[in-house]
Amino acid sequence: MKTLKDFNFKNKKVLLRCDFNVPLSKDGLILDDFRIKQTIPTIEYLIKQGAKVILMSHLGDPNGKIVEGLRLTPIQEKLMEYLDLSIVKANDCLGKDVEEWTNQMKEGEILLLENLRFHKEEEENDENFAKELAKLADIYINDAFGVCHRAHASIVGIPKYLPAGAGLLLEKEIKTLTNVLEKPWRPLVAIIGGVKISTKIKTIEQFLEIADHLLIGGEIANTILNGKGILIGRPLPEKEILEKIDKIDLTNSKIHLPVDGIIALKDKGEDFIREGAIGTAKKEEGVFDIGPETIKIFKKIIEEAKMIVWNGPLGFFEDKKFEKGTREIADEIARNHNAFKIVGGGETIEAVAKFGLFDKFDHVSTGGGAMLEFLAGEKLPGIEVLRSAGYSGSPPSA
Ligand code: 3PG
Ligand code: MG
């Protein structure tokens, strides 16, 4: 796989795929900028080498439409602050204006393209879309480890048309996580939470093979318990996911699902909030955090771990009423000085930062789903394409 040192960037237009998908507040403020910060070294390197840097990223899930609140403006501001440079942002990620702009760029200048996912072609890995983006540059660099598990146009499409390599962050993530994958310390405890069940259900199966204990919380746990008929009163997960849930053997002694939760009205309305066994949640209620019994069980397992991999909050930690599970689990991980501790993912990092535990971890990965898949031994499409360096000709002509 090519890395930055293998290229001569002088006076070259470089398309740099970053993962600027940071958590945002309702008012569009960046809640945690770790992913942005981690990309700065690559950008600085390229600038120093005399490149013209064209940055691109997705933000959130606009599903192929323009969503005003998901423009990359807050990212542009943050980057200018960290780089102490002025950065132009385009209103789209391709088109005439963008092309003109890229043609006028000078060495050391930076252009930020608009949210890639405003075009549905990004997630569809549309070939023409990839070609159009490739046309903007001479070299493609991927520094978006967090998106390498997605076979999207900006990840796997563009490197077919341009010389391609990995940025410093991607290189670092691969190095560190490969070490972990090759030499896991045992007991290895994986903690998986969050909401993205469709992405993580596969890793749950895989971690049941490789880990000694798998602790599951958050909305993912709710979905599994719902599929198993334990948590009722909500629509069943879609068929494909339900089939996978069906296959999870709840009697497997490695798997630990919440036995109790913090239960509130679904609309989180007014003062109604209680602790209870998961099975007692009624139709109008939702489970928003793991309960005290679950915390106790999870802590005991974490205490004895030698390696801990964590992705995904265990509850709706953004709301103080439902942060206890995530906070106590984070605290317990931090207290285990014997274990090698890895945490990753946008929201999980936000939680760890909020609790002031950032430096207690041995590796903070910018990847959430990507980190889990990598550690489960999956081949990530974004990394594979760089390894096989798909490019074999000249860039598509205008
Ligand atoms: C992430 O947040 O895990 C990455 O940015 C990928 O985002 P996605 O899960 O929306 O594809
Ligand atoms: Mg998403």
XYZ file of C-alpha atoms and ligand atoms in Angstrom:
410
model
C 0.000 0.000 0.000
C 1.375 3.401 -0.969
C 1.750 6.030 1.739
C 2.547 9.731 1.587
C 6.288 9.261 1.224
C 5.745 7.416 -2.077
C 4.402 10.481 -3.875
C 5.781 13.724 -5.162
C 3.054 16.199 -4.293
C 4.758 19.335 -5.610
C 2.230 21.417 -7.526
C -0.174 18.439 -7.669
C -3.909 18.529 -6.988
C -4.586 16.051 -4.219
C -8.061 14.765 -3.386
C -7.950 13.941 0.295
C -10.854 11.857 1.632
C -11.295 12.630 5.315
C -13.813 11.498 7.885
C -15.152 14.804 9.163
C -18.352 13.056 10.273
C -18.383 14.585 13.757
C -21.306 14.699 16.168
C -23.240 17.968 15.937
C -25.605 19.662 18.374
C -29.100 20.648 17.313
C -27.752 24.136 16.576
C -25.024 22.742 14.368
C -22.162 23.085 16.834
C -19.404 20.485 16.750
C -19.713 18.376 19.908
C -16.383 16.656 19.485
C -13.661 17.486 16.979
C -11.281 14.555 17.502
C -11.720 13.281 13.956
C -10.895 16.708 12.540
C -7.817 17.114 14.723
C -6.500 13.710 13.742
C -6.473 14.640 10.063
C -4.421 17.815 10.542
C -0.963 16.138 10.222
C -1.767 14.808 6.745
C -3.101 18.160 5.567
C -0.049 19.941 6.962
C 2.271 17.439 5.303
C 0.609 17.958 1.918
C 0.750 21.741 2.239
C 4.438 21.596 3.132
C 5.102 19.455 0.083
C 3.513 22.075 -2.157
C 0.267 20.247 -2.942
C -3.058 21.844 -3.807
C -5.311 20.168 -1.301
C -8.921 19.323 -2.111
C -10.666 18.034 1.000
C -13.789 15.903 0.870
C -15.977 14.203 3.470
C -19.493 13.207 4.321
C -21.364 14.495 7.369
C -24.345 12.665 8.829
C -26.873 10.884 6.668
C -28.551 13.341 4.287
C -29.565 10.424 2.043
C -28.716 12.002 -1.279
C -30.442 15.327 -0.624
C -29.205 18.765 0.349
C -29.759 19.222 4.066
C -28.823 22.725 5.149
C -27.833 21.626 8.653
C -25.348 19.134 7.221
C -23.242 21.512 5.175
C -19.533 21.386 5.985
C -19.364 25.015 7.153
C -18.610 24.190 10.814
C -15.872 21.837 9.604
C -14.394 24.608 7.451
C -14.283 26.907 10.487
C -12.641 24.286 12.691
C -10.029 23.471 10.059
C -9.150 27.144 9.607
C -8.708 27.431 13.353
C -6.387 24.407 13.594
C -4.402 25.051 10.427
C -4.317 28.807 10.816
C -4.936 29.093 7.092
C -7.838 30.314 5.078
C -9.904 27.623 3.404
C -12.439 28.047 0.645
C -15.556 25.876 0.766
C -17.473 24.975 -2.359
C -21.269 24.712 -2.362
C -21.175 21.297 -3.971
C -18.627 18.521 -4.313
C -18.547 18.669 -8.095
C -19.767 20.708 -11.042
C -18.481 23.587 -13.106
C -17.644 25.947 -10.236
C -15.691 23.301 -8.413
C -13.749 22.403 -11.550
C -12.867 26.014 -12.217
C -11.790 26.471 -8.670
C -9.538 23.453 -8.661
C -7.945 24.614 -11.902
C -7.080 27.972 -10.398
C -5.625 26.633 -7.173
C -2.044 27.433 -6.249
C 0.469 25.410 -4.257
C -0.412 25.232 -0.585
C -4.060 26.220 -1.066
C -6.970 24.282 0.361
C -10.461 23.778 -1.028
C -13.136 22.001 0.975
C -15.834 20.283 -1.059
C -19.435 20.156 0.158
C -20.912 17.063 1.856
C -20.443 14.098 -0.503
C -23.676 12.457 0.648
C -25.774 15.296 -0.773
C -25.471 13.085 -3.864
C -26.997 9.626 -3.592
C -24.329 8.439 -6.041
C -21.751 8.582 -3.239
C -23.309 5.752 -1.226
C -24.317 3.900 -4.394
C -20.675 3.905 -5.464
C -21.710 5.260 -8.828
C -18.921 5.001 -11.349
C -19.578 8.285 -13.107
C -19.705 10.137 -9.828
C -16.334 8.657 -8.870
C -14.928 9.593 -12.269
C -16.192 13.169 -11.949
C -14.514 13.526 -8.586
C -11.307 11.916 -9.848
C -11.214 14.460 -12.667
C -10.629 17.187 -10.101
C -7.202 15.926 -9.060
C -3.914 14.199 -9.878
C -3.554 12.055 -6.776
C -6.034 10.480 -4.334
C -5.209 10.048 -0.658
C -7.507 8.313 1.789
C -7.211 9.407 5.414
C -10.775 8.453 6.365
C -10.256 5.276 8.359
C -13.739 5.650 9.887
C -15.364 5.184 6.476
C -13.152 2.404 5.090
C -15.847 -0.203 5.820
C -18.145 1.546 3.336
C -17.835 0.697 -0.370
C -18.747 4.242 -1.372
C -17.599 6.198 -4.429
C -15.158 8.445 -2.584
C -13.635 5.424 -0.838
C -13.433 2.644 -3.440
C -14.465 4.367 -6.691
C -11.936 7.181 -7.072
C -8.788 5.059 -6.552
C -9.635 3.231 -9.783
C -8.935 6.418 -11.685
C -6.055 8.035 -9.820
C -2.763 7.033 -8.229
C -3.879 6.310 -4.669
C -2.394 5.966 -1.219
C -3.042 6.187 2.513
C -2.671 9.300 4.647
C -0.858 9.436 7.975
C -3.965 8.779 10.060
C -5.063 5.771 8.039
C -1.532 4.390 8.208
C -1.432 4.841 11.987
C -4.827 3.217 12.538
C -3.877 0.198 10.451
C -0.567 -0.227 12.291
C -2.005 0.020 15.792
C -5.084 -2.094 15.177
C -3.087 -4.769 13.333
C -0.970 -5.200 16.453
C -4.095 -5.659 18.529
C -5.597 -8.085 16.046
C -2.478 -10.216 15.911
C -1.767 -10.317 19.632
C -4.956 -9.996 21.634
C -4.455 -10.135 25.405
C -6.968 -12.285 27.213
C -9.539 -12.067 28.544
C -10.523 -9.905 25.587
C -13.721 -8.016 26.313
C -15.630 -6.264 23.542
C -18.297 -3.706 24.381
C -20.690 -2.810 21.615
C -23.424 -0.214 21.866
C -24.863 2.596 19.802
C -27.602 2.550 17.231
C -26.214 1.281 13.930
C -27.435 -2.313 14.190
C -27.291 -2.952 10.439
C -23.547 -2.253 10.440
C -22.712 -3.930 13.700
C -24.776 -7.110 13.726
C -22.125 -8.852 11.617
C -19.354 -7.794 13.996
C -21.384 -9.071 16.914
C -21.292 -12.551 15.384
C -17.566 -12.227 14.743
C -16.732 -10.968 18.212
C -18.585 -13.921 19.653
C -15.865 -16.007 18.013
C -12.798 -13.990 18.918
C -13.622 -12.294 22.225
C -13.940 -13.897 25.627
C -16.849 -11.671 26.565
C -19.164 -9.523 24.535
C -21.141 -6.849 26.368
C -23.967 -5.298 24.399
C -25.883 -2.148 25.292
C -27.551 0.842 23.685
C -30.152 0.709 20.970
C -28.427 -2.342 19.487
C -29.183 -4.343 22.629
C -32.782 -3.130 22.519
C -33.122 -4.288 18.932
C -31.723 -7.727 19.728
C -33.950 -8.110 22.781
C -36.883 -6.971 20.693
C -36.075 -9.535 18.007
C -35.880 -12.215 20.673
C -39.322 -11.311 21.967
C -38.042 -10.042 25.320
C -38.503 -6.321 24.760
C -41.910 -5.920 23.192
C -44.251 -3.088 22.249
C -42.202 -1.812 19.327
C -42.041 -2.709 15.661
C -39.867 -5.721 14.913
C -36.537 -5.091 13.177
C -36.454 -5.591 9.409
C -36.380 -9.169 8.120
C -32.699 -9.337 7.266
C -31.681 -8.184 10.734
C -34.275 -10.354 12.410
C -32.801 -13.425 10.733
C -29.367 -12.546 12.078
C -30.781 -11.898 15.547
C -32.479 -15.277 15.392
C -29.103 -16.909 15.002
C -27.625 -15.297 18.119
C -27.610 -17.921 20.851
C -28.534 -16.144 24.069
C -27.338 -19.130 26.098
C -23.789 -18.568 24.813
C -21.896 -17.769 28.011
C -19.824 -15.114 26.233
C -22.756 -12.873 25.448
C -24.071 -10.368 27.974
C -27.187 -8.374 27.198
C -28.836 -5.909 29.587
C -31.092 -7.512 32.169
C -32.512 -4.194 33.295
C -32.758 -0.666 32.022
C -33.745 2.910 32.657
C -37.212 3.067 31.256
C -39.080 6.228 30.279
C -41.933 7.262 28.053
C -40.916 6.974 24.399
C -41.164 10.698 23.818
C -39.032 11.095 26.957
C -41.919 13.207 28.157
C -42.024 14.760 31.593
C -41.035 13.212 34.846
C -41.810 9.605 34.163
C -38.672 7.541 34.545
C -38.078 4.218 36.279
C -35.673 1.312 36.630
C -36.961 -2.075 35.629
C -36.330 -5.433 34.016
C -36.159 -5.102 30.236
C -39.205 -7.310 29.795
C -41.387 -4.928 31.795
C -41.137 -2.038 29.309
C -44.629 -1.258 28.039
C -45.769 -0.191 24.591
C -45.508 3.503 25.292
C -42.111 3.150 26.966
C -38.543 2.946 25.735
C -35.300 1.730 27.331
C -32.797 4.592 27.324
C -29.925 3.267 29.395
C -28.688 0.079 31.004
C -29.897 -0.432 34.559
C -28.008 -0.931 37.853
C -27.976 -4.750 37.725
C -26.559 -4.696 34.213
C -23.940 -2.142 35.224
C -22.881 -4.446 38.063
C -22.536 -7.465 35.767
C -20.695 -5.515 33.066
C -18.293 -3.954 35.585
C -17.305 -7.328 36.996
C -16.336 -8.543 33.537
C -14.484 -5.341 32.652
C -12.541 -5.499 35.903
C -10.948 -8.788 34.901
C -10.214 -7.948 31.271
C -6.700 -7.727 29.824
C -7.861 -6.131 26.601
C -10.953 -3.992 26.110
C -12.404 -2.829 22.814
C -15.287 -0.384 23.088
C -17.539 1.149 20.461
C -20.969 2.620 20.966
C -22.591 4.334 23.956
C -24.657 2.107 26.255
C -27.513 4.551 26.492
C -28.765 7.940 25.441
C -25.841 9.611 27.243
C -26.452 12.998 25.597
C -29.231 13.423 28.163
C -27.995 13.549 31.744
C -30.910 11.350 32.883
C -29.634 8.503 30.735
C -25.853 8.889 30.901
C -25.148 6.770 33.972
C -24.593 3.458 32.190
C -22.150 4.864 29.671
C -20.372 6.900 32.345
C -19.979 4.029 34.823
C -18.757 1.649 32.154
C -16.262 4.259 30.911
C -15.063 4.800 34.492
C -14.641 1.086 35.065
C -12.621 0.671 31.876
C -10.418 3.588 32.924
C -9.855 1.973 36.340
C -8.514 -1.263 34.848
C -4.798 -0.504 34.677
C -3.861 -4.003 33.550
C -5.818 -3.896 30.347
C -4.937 -2.514 26.928
C -7.875 -0.216 26.231
C -9.170 0.783 22.839
C -12.148 3.001 22.153
C -13.490 4.281 18.862
C -16.357 5.918 17.013
C -17.722 9.457 16.803
C -20.239 9.323 19.640
C -18.210 7.051 21.879
C -15.287 9.457 21.671
C -17.667 12.307 22.435
C -18.787 10.423 25.559
C -15.243 9.631 26.676
C -14.234 13.268 26.175
C -17.308 14.455 28.072
C -16.366 12.251 31.042
C -12.756 13.491 30.914
C -11.309 10.011 30.382
C -9.643 10.508 27.040
C -6.068 9.866 28.129
C -6.974 6.721 30.046
C -7.225 4.854 26.759
C -4.246 3.289 24.979
C -5.703 3.899 21.562
C -8.544 6.185 20.569
C -9.587 5.190 17.074
C -11.362 7.525 14.682
C -13.277 4.508 13.423
C -16.439 3.130 14.987
C -17.942 0.493 12.715
C -14.673 0.476 10.760
C -12.633 -0.274 13.876
C -14.954 -3.108 14.906
C -14.844 -4.698 11.466
C -11.079 -4.366 11.274
C -10.628 -5.977 14.687
C -13.061 -8.728 13.742
C -10.641 -9.632 10.956
C -12.808 -8.310 8.121
C -11.191 -6.901 5.021
C -12.275 -3.273 4.708
C -13.052 -2.274 1.105
C -11.364 1.128 1.488
C -8.107 -0.464 2.625
C -8.199 -3.339 0.154
C -8.547 -1.005 -2.797
C -5.421 0.849 -1.702
C -3.559 -2.434 -1.228
C -4.366 -3.575 -4.725
C -3.926 -0.012 -6.073
C -6.674 -0.246 -8.678
C -5.301 2.568 -10.817
C -3.549 1.531 -14.013
C -3.918 4.330 -16.516
C -4.383 8.035 -16.876
C -7.055 9.970 -15.023
C -10.402 10.334 -16.832
C -10.221 13.247 -19.224
C -12.495 16.229 -18.894
C -18.805 6.797 11.204
O -19.293 7.740 11.810
O -18.719 5.660 11.680
C -18.249 7.056 9.838
O -18.109 8.416 9.584
C -19.125 6.394 8.818
O -20.387 6.962 8.865
P -21.689 6.113 8.499
O -21.843 5.086 9.578
O -22.809 7.105 8.432
O -21.413 5.446 7.173
Mg -24.282 7.454 9.739
